Short mmCIF file of C-alpha atoms and ligand atoms in Angstrom, two decimals:
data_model
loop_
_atom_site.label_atom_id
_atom_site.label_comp_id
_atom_site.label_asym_id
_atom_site.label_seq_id
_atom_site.Cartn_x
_atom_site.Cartn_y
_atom_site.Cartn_z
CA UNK B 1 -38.77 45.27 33.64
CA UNK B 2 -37.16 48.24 31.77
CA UNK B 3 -33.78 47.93 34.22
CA UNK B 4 -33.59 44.50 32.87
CA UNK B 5 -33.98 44.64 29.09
CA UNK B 6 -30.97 47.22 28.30
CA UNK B 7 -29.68 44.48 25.91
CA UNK B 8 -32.54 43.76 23.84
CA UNK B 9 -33.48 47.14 23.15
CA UNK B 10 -30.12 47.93 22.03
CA UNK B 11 -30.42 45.03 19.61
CA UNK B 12 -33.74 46.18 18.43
CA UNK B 13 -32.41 49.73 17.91
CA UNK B 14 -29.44 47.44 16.04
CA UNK B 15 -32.12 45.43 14.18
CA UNK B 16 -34.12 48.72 13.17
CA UNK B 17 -30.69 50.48 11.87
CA UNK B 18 -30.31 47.73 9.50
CA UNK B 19 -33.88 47.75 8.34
CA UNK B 20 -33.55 51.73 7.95
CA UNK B 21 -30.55 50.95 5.58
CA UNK B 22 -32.39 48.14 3.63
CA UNK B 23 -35.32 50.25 2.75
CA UNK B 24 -34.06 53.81 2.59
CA UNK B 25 -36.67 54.59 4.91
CA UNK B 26 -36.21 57.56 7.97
CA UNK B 27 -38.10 55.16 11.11
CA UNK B 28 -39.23 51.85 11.62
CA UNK B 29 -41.88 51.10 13.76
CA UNK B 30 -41.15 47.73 15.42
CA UNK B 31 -45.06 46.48 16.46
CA UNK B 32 -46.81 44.92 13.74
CA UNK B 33 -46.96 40.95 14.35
CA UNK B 34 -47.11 40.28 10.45
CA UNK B 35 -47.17 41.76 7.05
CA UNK B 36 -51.66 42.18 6.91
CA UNK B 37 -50.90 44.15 10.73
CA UNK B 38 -48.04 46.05 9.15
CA UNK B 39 -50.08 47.22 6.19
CA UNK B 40 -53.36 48.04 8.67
CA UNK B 41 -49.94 50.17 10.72
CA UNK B 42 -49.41 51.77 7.39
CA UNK B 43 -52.71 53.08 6.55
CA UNK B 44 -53.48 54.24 10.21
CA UNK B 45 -49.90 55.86 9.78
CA UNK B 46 -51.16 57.74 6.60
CA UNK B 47 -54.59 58.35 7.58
CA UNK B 48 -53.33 60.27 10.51
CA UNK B 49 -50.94 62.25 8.45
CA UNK B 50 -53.91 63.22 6.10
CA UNK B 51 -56.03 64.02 9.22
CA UNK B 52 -53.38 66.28 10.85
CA UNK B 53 -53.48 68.45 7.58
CA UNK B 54 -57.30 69.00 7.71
CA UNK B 55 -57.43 65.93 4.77
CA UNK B 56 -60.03 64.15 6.67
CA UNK B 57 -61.80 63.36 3.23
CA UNK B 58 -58.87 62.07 1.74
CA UNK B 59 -60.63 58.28 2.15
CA UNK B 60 -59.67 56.88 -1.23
CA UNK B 61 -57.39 53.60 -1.55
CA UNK B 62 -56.17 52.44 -5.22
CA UNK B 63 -55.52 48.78 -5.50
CA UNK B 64 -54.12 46.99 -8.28
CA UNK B 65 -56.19 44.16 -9.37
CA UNK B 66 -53.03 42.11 -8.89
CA UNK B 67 -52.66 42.73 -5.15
CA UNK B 68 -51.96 40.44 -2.28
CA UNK B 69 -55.94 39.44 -0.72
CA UNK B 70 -54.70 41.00 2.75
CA UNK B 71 -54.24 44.45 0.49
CA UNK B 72 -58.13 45.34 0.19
CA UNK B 73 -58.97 43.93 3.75
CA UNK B 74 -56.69 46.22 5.07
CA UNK B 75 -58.31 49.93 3.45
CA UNK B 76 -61.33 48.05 4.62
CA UNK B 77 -60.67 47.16 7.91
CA UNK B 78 -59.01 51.58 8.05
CA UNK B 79 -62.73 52.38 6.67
CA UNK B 80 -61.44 53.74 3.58
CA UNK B 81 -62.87 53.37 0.11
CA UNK B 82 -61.16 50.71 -2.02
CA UNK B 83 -60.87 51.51 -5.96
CA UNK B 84 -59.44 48.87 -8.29
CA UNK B 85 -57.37 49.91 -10.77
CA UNK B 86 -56.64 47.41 -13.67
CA UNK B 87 -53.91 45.17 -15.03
CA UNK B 88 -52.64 45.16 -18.34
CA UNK B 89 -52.29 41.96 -20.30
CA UNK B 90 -48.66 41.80 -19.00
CA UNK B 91 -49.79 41.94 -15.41
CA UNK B 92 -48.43 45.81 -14.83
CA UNK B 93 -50.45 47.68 -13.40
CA UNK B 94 -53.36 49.37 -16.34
CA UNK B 95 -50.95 52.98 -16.36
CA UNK B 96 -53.53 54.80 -18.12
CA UNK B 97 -56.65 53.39 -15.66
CA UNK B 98 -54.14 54.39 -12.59
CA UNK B 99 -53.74 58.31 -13.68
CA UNK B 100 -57.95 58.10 -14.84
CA UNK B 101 -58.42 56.98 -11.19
CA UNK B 102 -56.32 58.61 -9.28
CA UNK B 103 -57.21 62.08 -11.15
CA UNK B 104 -60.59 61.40 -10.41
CA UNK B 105 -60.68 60.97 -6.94
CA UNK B 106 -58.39 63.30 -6.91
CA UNK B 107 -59.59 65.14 -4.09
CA UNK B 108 -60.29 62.47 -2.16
CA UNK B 109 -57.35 60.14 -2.46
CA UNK B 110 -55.67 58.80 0.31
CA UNK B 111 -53.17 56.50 -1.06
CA UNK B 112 -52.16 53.56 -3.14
CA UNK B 113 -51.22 50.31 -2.22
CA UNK B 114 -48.87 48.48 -4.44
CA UNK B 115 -46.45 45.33 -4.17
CA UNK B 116 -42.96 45.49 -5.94
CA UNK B 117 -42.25 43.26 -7.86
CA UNK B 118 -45.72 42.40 -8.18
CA UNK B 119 -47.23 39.73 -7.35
CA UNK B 120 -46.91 38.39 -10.87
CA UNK B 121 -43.51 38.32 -10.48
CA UNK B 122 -42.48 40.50 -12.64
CA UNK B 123 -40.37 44.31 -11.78
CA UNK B 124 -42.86 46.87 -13.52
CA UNK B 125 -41.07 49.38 -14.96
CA UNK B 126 -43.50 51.82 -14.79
CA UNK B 127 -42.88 52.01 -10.74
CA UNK B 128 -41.44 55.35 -10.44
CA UNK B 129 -44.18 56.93 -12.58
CA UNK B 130 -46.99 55.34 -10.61
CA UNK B 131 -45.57 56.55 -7.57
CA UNK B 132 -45.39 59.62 -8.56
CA UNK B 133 -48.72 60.30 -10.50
CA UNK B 134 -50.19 59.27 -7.07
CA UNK B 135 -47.79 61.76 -5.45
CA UNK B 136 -49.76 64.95 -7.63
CA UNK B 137 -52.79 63.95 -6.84
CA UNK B 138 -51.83 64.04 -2.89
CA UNK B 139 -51.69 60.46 -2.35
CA UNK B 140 -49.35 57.81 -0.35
CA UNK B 141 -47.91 55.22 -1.29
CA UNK B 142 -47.58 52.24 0.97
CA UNK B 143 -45.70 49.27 -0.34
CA UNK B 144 -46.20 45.87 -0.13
CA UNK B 145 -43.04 44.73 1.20
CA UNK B 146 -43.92 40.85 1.36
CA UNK B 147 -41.66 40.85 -1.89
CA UNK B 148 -38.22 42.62 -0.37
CA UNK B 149 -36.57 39.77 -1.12
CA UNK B 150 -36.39 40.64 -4.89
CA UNK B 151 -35.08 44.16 -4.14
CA UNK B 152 -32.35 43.71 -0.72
CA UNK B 153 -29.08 45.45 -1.83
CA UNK B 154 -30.41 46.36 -5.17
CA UNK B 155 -33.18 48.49 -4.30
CA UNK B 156 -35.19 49.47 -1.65
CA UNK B 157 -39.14 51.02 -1.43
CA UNK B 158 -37.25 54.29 -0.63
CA UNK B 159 -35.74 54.32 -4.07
CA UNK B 160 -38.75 53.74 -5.98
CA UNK B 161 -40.85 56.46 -4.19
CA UNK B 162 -42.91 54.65 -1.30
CA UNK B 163 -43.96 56.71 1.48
CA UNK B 164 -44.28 53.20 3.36
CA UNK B 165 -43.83 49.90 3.84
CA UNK B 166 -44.03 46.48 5.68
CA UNK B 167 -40.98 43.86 5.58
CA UNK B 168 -42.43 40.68 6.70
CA UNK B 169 -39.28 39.15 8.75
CA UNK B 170 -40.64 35.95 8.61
CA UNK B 171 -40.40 35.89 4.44
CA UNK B 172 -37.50 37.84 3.69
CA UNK B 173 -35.22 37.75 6.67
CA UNK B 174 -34.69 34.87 8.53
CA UNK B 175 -37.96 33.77 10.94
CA UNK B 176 -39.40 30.56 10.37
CA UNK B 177 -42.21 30.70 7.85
CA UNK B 178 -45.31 28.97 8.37
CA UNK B 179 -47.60 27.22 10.69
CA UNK B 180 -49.36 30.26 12.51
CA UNK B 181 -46.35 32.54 13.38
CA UNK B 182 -44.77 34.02 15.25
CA UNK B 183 -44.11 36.63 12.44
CA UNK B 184 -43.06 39.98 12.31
CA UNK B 185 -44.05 42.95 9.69
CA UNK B 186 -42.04 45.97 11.25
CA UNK B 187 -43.05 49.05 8.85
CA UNK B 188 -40.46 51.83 7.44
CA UNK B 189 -41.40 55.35 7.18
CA UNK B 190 -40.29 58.55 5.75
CA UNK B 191 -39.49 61.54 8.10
CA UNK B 192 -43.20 63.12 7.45
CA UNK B 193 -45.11 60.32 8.46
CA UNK B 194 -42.90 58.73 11.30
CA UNK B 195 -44.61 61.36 13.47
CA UNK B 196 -47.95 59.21 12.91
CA UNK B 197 -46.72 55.67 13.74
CA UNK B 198 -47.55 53.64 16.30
CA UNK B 199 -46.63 54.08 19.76
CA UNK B 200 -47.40 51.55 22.61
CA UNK B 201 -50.03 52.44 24.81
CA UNK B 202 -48.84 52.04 28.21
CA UNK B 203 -44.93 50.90 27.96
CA UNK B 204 -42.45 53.61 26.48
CA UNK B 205 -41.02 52.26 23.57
CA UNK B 206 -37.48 52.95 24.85
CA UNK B 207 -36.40 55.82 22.64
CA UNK B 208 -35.42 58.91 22.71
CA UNK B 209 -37.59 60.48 20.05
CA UNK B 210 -41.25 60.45 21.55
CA UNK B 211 -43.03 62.72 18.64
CA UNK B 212 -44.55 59.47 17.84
CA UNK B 213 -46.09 59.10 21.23
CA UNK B 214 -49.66 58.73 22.05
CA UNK B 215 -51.07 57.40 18.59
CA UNK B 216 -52.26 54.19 20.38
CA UNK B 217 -50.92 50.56 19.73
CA UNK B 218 -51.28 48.06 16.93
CA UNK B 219 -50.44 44.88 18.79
CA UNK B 220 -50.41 44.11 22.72
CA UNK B 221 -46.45 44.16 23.29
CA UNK B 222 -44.35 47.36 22.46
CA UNK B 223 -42.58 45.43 20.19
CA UNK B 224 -44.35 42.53 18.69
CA UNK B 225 -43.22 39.52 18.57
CA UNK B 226 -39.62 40.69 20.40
CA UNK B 227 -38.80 37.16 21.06
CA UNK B 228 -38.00 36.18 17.28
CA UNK B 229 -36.05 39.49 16.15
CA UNK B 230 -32.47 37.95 16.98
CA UNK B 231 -33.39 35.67 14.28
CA UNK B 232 -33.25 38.20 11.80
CA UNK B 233 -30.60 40.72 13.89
CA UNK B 234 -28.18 37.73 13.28
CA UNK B 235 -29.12 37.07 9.94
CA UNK B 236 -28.68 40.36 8.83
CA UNK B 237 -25.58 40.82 10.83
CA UNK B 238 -24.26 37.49 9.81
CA UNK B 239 -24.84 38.49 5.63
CA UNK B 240 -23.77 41.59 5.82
CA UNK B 241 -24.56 44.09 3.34
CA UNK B 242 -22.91 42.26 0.58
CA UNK B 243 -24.38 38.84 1.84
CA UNK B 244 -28.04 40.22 1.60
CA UNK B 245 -27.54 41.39 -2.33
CA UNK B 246 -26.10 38.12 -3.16
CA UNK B 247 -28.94 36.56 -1.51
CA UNK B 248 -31.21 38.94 -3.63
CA UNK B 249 -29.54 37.87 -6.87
CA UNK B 250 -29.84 34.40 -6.45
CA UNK B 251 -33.32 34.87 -5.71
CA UNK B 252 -33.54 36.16 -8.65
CA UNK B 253 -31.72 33.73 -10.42
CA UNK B 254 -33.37 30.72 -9.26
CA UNK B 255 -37.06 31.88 -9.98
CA UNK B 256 -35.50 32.81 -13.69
CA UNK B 257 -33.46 29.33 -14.11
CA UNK B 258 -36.73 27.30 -13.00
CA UNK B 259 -38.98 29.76 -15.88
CA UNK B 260 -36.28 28.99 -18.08
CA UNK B 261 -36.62 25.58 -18.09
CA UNK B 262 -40.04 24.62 -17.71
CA UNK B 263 -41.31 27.47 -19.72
CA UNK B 264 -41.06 24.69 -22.96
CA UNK B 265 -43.42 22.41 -20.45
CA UNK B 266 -45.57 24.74 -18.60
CA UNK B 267 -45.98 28.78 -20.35
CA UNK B 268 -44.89 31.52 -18.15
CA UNK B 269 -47.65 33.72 -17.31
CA UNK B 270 -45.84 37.12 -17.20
CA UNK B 271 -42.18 38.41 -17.98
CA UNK B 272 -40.86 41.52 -18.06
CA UNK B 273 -40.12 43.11 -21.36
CA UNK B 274 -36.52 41.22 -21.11
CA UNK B 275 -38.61 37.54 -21.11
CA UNK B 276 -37.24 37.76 -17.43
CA UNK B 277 -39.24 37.11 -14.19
CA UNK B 278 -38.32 38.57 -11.01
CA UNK B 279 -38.15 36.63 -7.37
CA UNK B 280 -41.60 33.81 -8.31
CA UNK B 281 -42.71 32.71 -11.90
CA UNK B 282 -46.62 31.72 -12.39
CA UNK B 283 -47.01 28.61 -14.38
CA UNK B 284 -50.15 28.42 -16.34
CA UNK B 285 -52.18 25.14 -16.52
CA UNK B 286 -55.17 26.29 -17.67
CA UNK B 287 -54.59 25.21 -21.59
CA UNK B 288 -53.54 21.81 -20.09
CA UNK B 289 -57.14 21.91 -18.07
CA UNK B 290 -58.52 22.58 -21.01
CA UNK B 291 -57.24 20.23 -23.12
CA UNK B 292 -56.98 16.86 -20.58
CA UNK B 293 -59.13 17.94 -17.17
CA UNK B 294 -55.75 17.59 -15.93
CA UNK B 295 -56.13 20.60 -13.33
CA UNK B 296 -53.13 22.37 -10.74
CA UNK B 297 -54.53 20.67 -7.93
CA UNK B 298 -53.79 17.52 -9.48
CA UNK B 299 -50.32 18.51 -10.40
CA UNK B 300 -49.87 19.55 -6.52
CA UNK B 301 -50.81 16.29 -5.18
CA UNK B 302 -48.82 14.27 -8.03
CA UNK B 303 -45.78 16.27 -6.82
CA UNK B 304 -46.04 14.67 -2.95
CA UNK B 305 -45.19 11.29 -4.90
CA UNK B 306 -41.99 12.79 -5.81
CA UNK B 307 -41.57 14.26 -2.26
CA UNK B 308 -42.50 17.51 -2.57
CA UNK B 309 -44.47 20.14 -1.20
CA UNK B 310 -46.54 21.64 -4.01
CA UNK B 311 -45.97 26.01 -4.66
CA UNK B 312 -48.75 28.15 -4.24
CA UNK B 313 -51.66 26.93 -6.20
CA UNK B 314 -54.05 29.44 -8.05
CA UNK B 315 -52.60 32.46 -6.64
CA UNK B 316 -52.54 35.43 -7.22
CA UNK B 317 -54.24 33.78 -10.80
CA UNK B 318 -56.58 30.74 -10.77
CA UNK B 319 -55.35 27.85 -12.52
CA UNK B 320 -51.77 28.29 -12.16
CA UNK B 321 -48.89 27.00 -9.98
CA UNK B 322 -46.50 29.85 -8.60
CA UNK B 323 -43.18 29.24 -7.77
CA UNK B 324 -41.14 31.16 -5.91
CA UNK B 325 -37.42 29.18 -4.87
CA UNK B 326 -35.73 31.61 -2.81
CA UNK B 327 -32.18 31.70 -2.82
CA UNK B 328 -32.76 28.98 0.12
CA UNK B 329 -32.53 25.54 -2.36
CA UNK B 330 -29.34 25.11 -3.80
CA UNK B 331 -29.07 24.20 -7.46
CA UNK B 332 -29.30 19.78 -7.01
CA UNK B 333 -32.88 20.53 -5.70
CA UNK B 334 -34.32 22.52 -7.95
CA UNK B 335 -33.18 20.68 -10.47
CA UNK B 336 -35.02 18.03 -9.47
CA UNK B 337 -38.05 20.32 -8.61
CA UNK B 338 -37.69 20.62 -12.25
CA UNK B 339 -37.34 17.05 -13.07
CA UNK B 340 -40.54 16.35 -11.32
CA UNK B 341 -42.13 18.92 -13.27
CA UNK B 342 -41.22 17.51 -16.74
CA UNK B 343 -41.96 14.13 -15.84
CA UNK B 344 -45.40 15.30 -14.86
CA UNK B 345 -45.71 16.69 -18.01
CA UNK B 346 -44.88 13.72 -19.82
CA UNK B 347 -47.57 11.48 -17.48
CA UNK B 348 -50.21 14.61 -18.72
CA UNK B 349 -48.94 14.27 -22.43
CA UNK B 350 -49.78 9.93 -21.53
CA UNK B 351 -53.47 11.42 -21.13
CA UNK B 352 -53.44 14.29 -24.08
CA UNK B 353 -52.67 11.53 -26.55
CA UNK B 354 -54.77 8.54 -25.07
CA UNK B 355 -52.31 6.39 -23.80
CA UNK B 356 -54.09 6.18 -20.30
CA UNK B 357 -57.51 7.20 -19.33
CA UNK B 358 -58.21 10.95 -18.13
CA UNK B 359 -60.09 9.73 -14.98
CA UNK B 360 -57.66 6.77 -14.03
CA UNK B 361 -53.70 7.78 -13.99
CA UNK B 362 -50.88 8.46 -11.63
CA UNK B 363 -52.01 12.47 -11.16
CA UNK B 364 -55.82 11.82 -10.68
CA UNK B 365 -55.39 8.87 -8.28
CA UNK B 366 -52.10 11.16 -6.64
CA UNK B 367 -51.04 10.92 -3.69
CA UNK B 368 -50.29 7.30 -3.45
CA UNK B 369 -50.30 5.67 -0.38
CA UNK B 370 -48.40 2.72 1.24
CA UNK B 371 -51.73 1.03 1.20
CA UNK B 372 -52.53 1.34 -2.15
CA UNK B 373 -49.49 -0.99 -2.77
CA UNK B 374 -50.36 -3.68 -1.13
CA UNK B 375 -53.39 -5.43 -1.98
CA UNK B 376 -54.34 -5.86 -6.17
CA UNK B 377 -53.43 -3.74 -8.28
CA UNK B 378 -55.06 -3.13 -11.23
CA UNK B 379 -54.60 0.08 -12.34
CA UNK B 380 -53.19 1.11 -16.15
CA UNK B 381 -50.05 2.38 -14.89
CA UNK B 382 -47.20 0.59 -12.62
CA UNK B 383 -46.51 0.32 -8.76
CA UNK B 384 -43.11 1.45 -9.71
CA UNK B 385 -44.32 4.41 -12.06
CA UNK B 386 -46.64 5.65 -9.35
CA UNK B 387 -44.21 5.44 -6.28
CA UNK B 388 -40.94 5.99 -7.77
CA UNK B 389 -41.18 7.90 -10.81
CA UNK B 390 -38.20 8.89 -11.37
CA UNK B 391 -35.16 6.99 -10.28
CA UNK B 392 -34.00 9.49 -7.39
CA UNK B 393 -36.96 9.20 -5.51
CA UNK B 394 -36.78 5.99 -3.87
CA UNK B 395 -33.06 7.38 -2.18
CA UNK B 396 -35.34 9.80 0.35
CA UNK B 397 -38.82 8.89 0.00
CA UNK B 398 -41.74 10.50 1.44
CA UNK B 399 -44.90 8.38 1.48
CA UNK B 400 -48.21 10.25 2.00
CA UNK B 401 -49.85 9.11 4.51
CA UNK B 402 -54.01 9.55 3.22
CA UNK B 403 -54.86 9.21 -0.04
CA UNK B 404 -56.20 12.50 -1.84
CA UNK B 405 -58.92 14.63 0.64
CA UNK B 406 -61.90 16.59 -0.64
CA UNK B 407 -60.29 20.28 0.11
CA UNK B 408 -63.35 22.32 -1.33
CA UNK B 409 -65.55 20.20 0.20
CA UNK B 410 -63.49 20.39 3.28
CA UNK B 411 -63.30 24.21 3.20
CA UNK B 412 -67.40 24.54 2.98
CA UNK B 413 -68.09 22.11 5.38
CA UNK B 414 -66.94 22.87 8.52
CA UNK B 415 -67.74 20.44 11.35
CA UNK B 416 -67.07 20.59 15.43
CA UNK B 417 -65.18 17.78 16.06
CA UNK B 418 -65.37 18.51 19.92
CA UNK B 419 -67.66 15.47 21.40
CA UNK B 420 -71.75 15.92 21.13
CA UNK B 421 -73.40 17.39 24.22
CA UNK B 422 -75.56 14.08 24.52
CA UNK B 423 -72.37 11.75 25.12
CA UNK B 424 -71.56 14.32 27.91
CA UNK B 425 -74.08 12.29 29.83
C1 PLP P 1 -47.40 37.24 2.75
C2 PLP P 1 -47.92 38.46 2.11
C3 PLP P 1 -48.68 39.40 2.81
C4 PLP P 1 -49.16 39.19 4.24
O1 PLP P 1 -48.19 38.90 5.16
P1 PLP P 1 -48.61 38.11 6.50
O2 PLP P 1 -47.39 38.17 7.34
O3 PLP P 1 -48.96 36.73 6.07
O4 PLP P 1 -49.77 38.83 7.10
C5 PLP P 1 -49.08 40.55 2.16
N1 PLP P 1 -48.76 40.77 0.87
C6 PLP P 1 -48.04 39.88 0.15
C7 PLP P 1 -47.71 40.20 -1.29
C8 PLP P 1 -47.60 38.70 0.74
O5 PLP P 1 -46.89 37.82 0.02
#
């Protein structure tokens, strides 16, 4: 009951305050459950806006070929007309392709949709310019936000000329990450499209400016997932403006230090034009595929020997390994997150100069089970090389449980594991 939840919406106003200082932005609109519903918010937001000028036609979406997969799903799911534009062999974004496209549906372009830093981890430079050549030709710019972690007291999507833009709460500030949600993807606006955001259907939304109202609902409750934003209302609070940029910086930092030293082991896909990377760094295995069969998935299930999860695999390029620390590990993990990393190297350079065969060795056979230990063991490598690689494992280890799963076969076989009809009797 309204009478009842005084407090909380005086801590989401608080929370939505903060966010308006983070990004620059004029109103946030508190509904979306994630960062895919926040960009599907966005789009509705600047579909409207086009609408209520008579810019019904405006139906074109520009994509980067680098985007996040939820990017494209999301102009299709708003019915619009998705139109790649390319990446240069740096990973920015193709400048000249963007002002050939976006000149050329001039007339019908709706907006962009572009994540900063990229999803290749790098800050493109160009970011003010592309915002603004989409800008002449009448377009809006909605930002991926997923990435705000790279830019929190040192920039914002205001800054670099989004319209706007989704902060996933659960990546950037605070909310646990992972296993289905709850999340939260709240969207900033500037002043001319805050008029267009989403309003709850039936419950008010508790404040005073209602220009907003009536533009139906993008998620059941008035404000998402309400439960979870103390999480990031403290977190916030708790940082303080200062806080948050030091967190940004050592972001920063740690994705650099960890391209720094494994770039000798592993090559960096993409740097900026300083040989820096921004918040993630994508490690390329491909030549090492090439040249032992050695492939990232086996690299990712080597790693649980050492006791670790693996980084994103094959994303946002196939064949690679992107890591992205956070300022969350301090410095005595990633260093060994590094160590791991080299010494897997040096069991793939055991293969690349025939020491061990390419089909039998501690990354194809990885993960390692108890079980494996205990009967014979006849394998061209040692118990002690497979389980405790390097001398620091054995103080916490983690032992995998099964031994290495089929996932593609997995993935493109589902089966109902609910019992048959027949044994229903
Ligand atoms: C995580 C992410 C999203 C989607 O966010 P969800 O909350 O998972 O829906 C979109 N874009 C990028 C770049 C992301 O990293």
């Amino acid at each position: 009951p309204a009478d009842q939840t005084t407090g909380y919406l005086e801590m989401i106003e608080g929370l939505a305050a903060q966010l308006r200082e983070i990004t620059g932005f004029d109103a946030i609109c508190m509904q979306p459950n994630s960062g895919a519903q926040g960009e599907y918010a966005g789009l509705v937001a600047i579909l409207r806006y086009h609408a209520a000028r008579g810019d019904h036609h405006r139906q074109v979406c520009l994509i980067p070929r680098s985007a996040h997969g939820t990017n494209p799903a999301t102009a299709q799911m708003c019915g619009m007309e998705v139109v790649v534009v390319n990446c240069d062999d740096n990973g920015n974004v193709d400048l000249t392709d963007l002002k050939a496209k976006a000149e050329q549906h001039a007339d019908r372009l709706a907006a962009l949709m572009i994540t900063y830093p990229s999803t290749h981890g790098v800050f493109e430079e160009a970011i003010r310019e592309i915002c603004a050549t989409v800008h002449q030709y009448g377009g809006q710019v909605y930002m991926d936000g997923a990435n705000m972690n790279a830019q929190v007291g040192l920039t914002s999507p205001a800054t670099i000329g989004a319209d706007v833009s989704h902060m996933n709460l659960h990546k950037t500030f605070c909310i646990p990450h992972g296993g289905g949600g709850p999340g939260m993807g709240p969207i900033g606006l500037r002043a001319h499209l805050a008029p267009f955001m989403a309003d709850h259907a039936v419950a008010a939304t508790g404040r005073e400016d209602r220009a907003h109202a009536g533009q139906g609902a993008v998620s059941a409750a008035q404000f998402g997932s309400a439960s979870i934003l103390p999480i990031s209302w403290m977190y916030i609070t708790m940082m303080g403006g200062r806080g948050l940029r030091r967190a940004t910086e050592v972001a920063i930092l740690n994705a650099n230090y960890v391209a720094s030293l494994l770039k000798a082991h592993y090559p960096v896909l993409y740097t900026g034009s300083q040989g820096r990377v921004a918040h993630e760094c994508i490690l390329d295995i491909r030549p090492i595929k090439a040249a032992t069969g050695i492939s990232e998935v086996d690299i990712a299930k080597r790693l649980m020997d050492y006791g670790f999860h693996a980084p994103t695999m094959s994303f946002p390029v196939a064949g690679t390994i992107m890591v992205e620390p956070t300022e969350s590990e301090d410095k005595g993990e990633l260093d060994r997150f590094i160590a791991a990393m080299v010494s897997i190297r040096n069991e793939i350079r055991a293969i690349e100069e025939g020491r061990i065969p390419g089909d039998n060795n501690p990354l194809k056979n990885a993960p390692h089970t108890q079980a494996d230990f205990l009967g014979d063991w006849d394998r061209p490598y040692s118990r002690q090389e497979a389980a405790f690689p390097l001398a620091w494992v054995g103080d916490n280890k983690f032992w995998p449980s099964v031994n290495r799963i089929d996932d593609v076969y997995g993935d493109r076989n589902l089966f109902c594991s609910c019992v048959p009809m027949d044994e229903l009797g």
